[in-house]
C-alpha atoms as one frame of an Amber mdcrd trajectory, in Angstrom:
protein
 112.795  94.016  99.119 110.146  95.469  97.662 108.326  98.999  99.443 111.156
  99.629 101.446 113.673 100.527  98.395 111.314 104.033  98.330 112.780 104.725
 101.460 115.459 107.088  99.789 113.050 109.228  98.593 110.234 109.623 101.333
 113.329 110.838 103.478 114.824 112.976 100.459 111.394 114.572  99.442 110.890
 115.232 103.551 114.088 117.309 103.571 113.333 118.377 100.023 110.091 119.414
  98.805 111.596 121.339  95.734 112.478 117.313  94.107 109.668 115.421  92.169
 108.545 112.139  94.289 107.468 110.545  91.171 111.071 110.740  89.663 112.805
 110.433  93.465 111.174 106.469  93.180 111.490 106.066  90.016 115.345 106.603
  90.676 114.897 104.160  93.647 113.840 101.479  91.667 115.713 102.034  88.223
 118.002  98.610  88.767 114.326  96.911  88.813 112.933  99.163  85.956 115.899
  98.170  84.215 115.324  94.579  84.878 112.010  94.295  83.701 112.989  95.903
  80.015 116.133  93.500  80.103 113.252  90.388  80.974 111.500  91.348  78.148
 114.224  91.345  75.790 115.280  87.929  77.357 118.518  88.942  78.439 117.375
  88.578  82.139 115.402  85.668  83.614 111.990  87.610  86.019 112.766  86.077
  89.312 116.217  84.808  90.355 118.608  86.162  87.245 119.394  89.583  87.038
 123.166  89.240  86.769 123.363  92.797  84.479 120.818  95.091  86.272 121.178
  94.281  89.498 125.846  94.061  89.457 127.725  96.553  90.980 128.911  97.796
  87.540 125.100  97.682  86.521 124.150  99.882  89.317 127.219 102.006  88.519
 125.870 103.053  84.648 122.447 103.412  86.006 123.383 105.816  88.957 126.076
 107.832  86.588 123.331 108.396  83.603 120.944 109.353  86.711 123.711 111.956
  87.719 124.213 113.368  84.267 120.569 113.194  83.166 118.915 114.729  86.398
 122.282 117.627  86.102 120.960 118.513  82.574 117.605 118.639  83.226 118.098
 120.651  86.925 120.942 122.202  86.235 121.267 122.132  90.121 123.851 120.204
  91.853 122.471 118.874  94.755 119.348 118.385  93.385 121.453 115.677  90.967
 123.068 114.255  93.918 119.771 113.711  95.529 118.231 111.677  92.438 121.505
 109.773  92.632 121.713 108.974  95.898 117.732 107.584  95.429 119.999 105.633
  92.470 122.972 104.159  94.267 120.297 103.149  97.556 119.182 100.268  95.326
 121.959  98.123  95.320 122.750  99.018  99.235 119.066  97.692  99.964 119.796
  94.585  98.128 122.927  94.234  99.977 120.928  93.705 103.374 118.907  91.223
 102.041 120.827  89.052  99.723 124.042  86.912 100.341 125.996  88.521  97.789
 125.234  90.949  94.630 127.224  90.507  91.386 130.461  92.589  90.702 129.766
  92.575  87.081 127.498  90.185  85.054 128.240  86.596  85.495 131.329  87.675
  87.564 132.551  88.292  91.019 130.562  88.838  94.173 129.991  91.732  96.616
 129.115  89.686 100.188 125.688  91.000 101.240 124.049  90.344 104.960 121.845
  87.638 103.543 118.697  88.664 106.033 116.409  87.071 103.022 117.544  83.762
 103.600 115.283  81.508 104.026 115.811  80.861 107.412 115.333  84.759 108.021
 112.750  85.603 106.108 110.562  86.882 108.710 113.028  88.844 109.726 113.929
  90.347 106.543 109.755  90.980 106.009 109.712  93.382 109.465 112.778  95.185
 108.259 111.162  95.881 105.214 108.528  97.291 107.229 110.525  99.346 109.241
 112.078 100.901 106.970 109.089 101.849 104.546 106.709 103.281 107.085 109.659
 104.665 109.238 110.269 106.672 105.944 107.049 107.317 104.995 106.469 108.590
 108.271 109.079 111.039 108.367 107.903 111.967 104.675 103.783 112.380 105.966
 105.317 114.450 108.960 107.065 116.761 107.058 103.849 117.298 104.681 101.919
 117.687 107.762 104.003 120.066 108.783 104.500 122.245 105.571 100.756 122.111
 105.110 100.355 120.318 102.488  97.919 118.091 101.193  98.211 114.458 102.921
  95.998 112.682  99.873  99.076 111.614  98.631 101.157 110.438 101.265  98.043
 108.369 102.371  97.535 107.267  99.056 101.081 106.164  98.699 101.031 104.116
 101.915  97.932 102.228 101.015  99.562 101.349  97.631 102.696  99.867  98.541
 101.654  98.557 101.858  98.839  96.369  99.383 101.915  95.597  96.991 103.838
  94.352 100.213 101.193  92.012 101.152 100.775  91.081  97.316 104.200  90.109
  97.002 104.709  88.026 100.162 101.524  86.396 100.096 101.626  85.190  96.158
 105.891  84.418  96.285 106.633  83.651  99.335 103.548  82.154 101.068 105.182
  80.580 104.116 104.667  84.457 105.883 100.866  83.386 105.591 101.119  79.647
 107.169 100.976  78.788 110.589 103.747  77.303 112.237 103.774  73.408 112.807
């Protein structure tokens, strides 16, 4: 899953234009932010290891120092709970799509729906879909309807759609063959 873990915060800035986007998907995707610093200190392997940033007890630390660090720098309470809820949605997302998630590193497993099996990839590709333009929609909606500039919104769906297509076509080609 790739677009449709900003789902979180399209939704959460629709309902709350007061919260930062920027920071609202940043918060989305701090298991894979994580990730990428623990790849480049070699304690995580880029594609198919990340056994600390993506565990239960990984996800956890990340969405408790979310909590505290968005409450000290808000100072509002529900605006902390919304940056951790954009926190916690990571590992939820990953649930649908892999057959089980790590309980902590190296250790135990949470079962997961498995929809990116191989077998169901397709299917896993259009749920993806779904979810990041039925967000985004909502999110471009609510803009529309507060008035405000739809540059961005536009913008943003023209990004991550092209990062969609990136991503399937370069690691997982078979969405781009024709069936035999």
């Amino acid at each position: 899953m790739i677009s449709a873990h900003f789902a979180p915060a399209f939704v959460i800035k629709a309902a709350r234009p007061d919260l930062h986007l920027g920071w609202l998907m940043a918060c989305c995707y701090s298991n894979d932010l994580l990730h990428f610093i623990l790849c480049a200190l070699g304690k995580e392997k880029l594609r198919g290891e990340a056994n600390y940033s993506h565990s239960l007890l990984g996800t956890a630390a990340l969405t408790a120092a979310v909590f505290v660090l968005s409450l000290l720098l808000t100072t509002d309470l529900s605006s902390a709970l919304a940056y951790t809820v954009c926190a916690a949605s990571h590992f939820i997302f990953d649930l649908l799509n892999h057959r089980s998630m790590p309980v902590l590193p190296h250790w135990g497993a949470v079962p997961g729906l498995g929809w990116y099996c191989h077998e169901r990839k397709k299917f896993a590709c259009l749920l993806e879909w779904i979810l990041f333009l039925g967000s985004w929609t909502v999110y471009f909606l609510a803009s529309l309807a507060r008035g405000e500039s739809i540059v961005l919104p536009i913008f943003l769906v023209l990004c991550l759609s092209f990062v969609m297509l990136f991503y399937f076509r370069i690691y997982e080609p078979m969405f781009f063959e024709r069936d035999k």
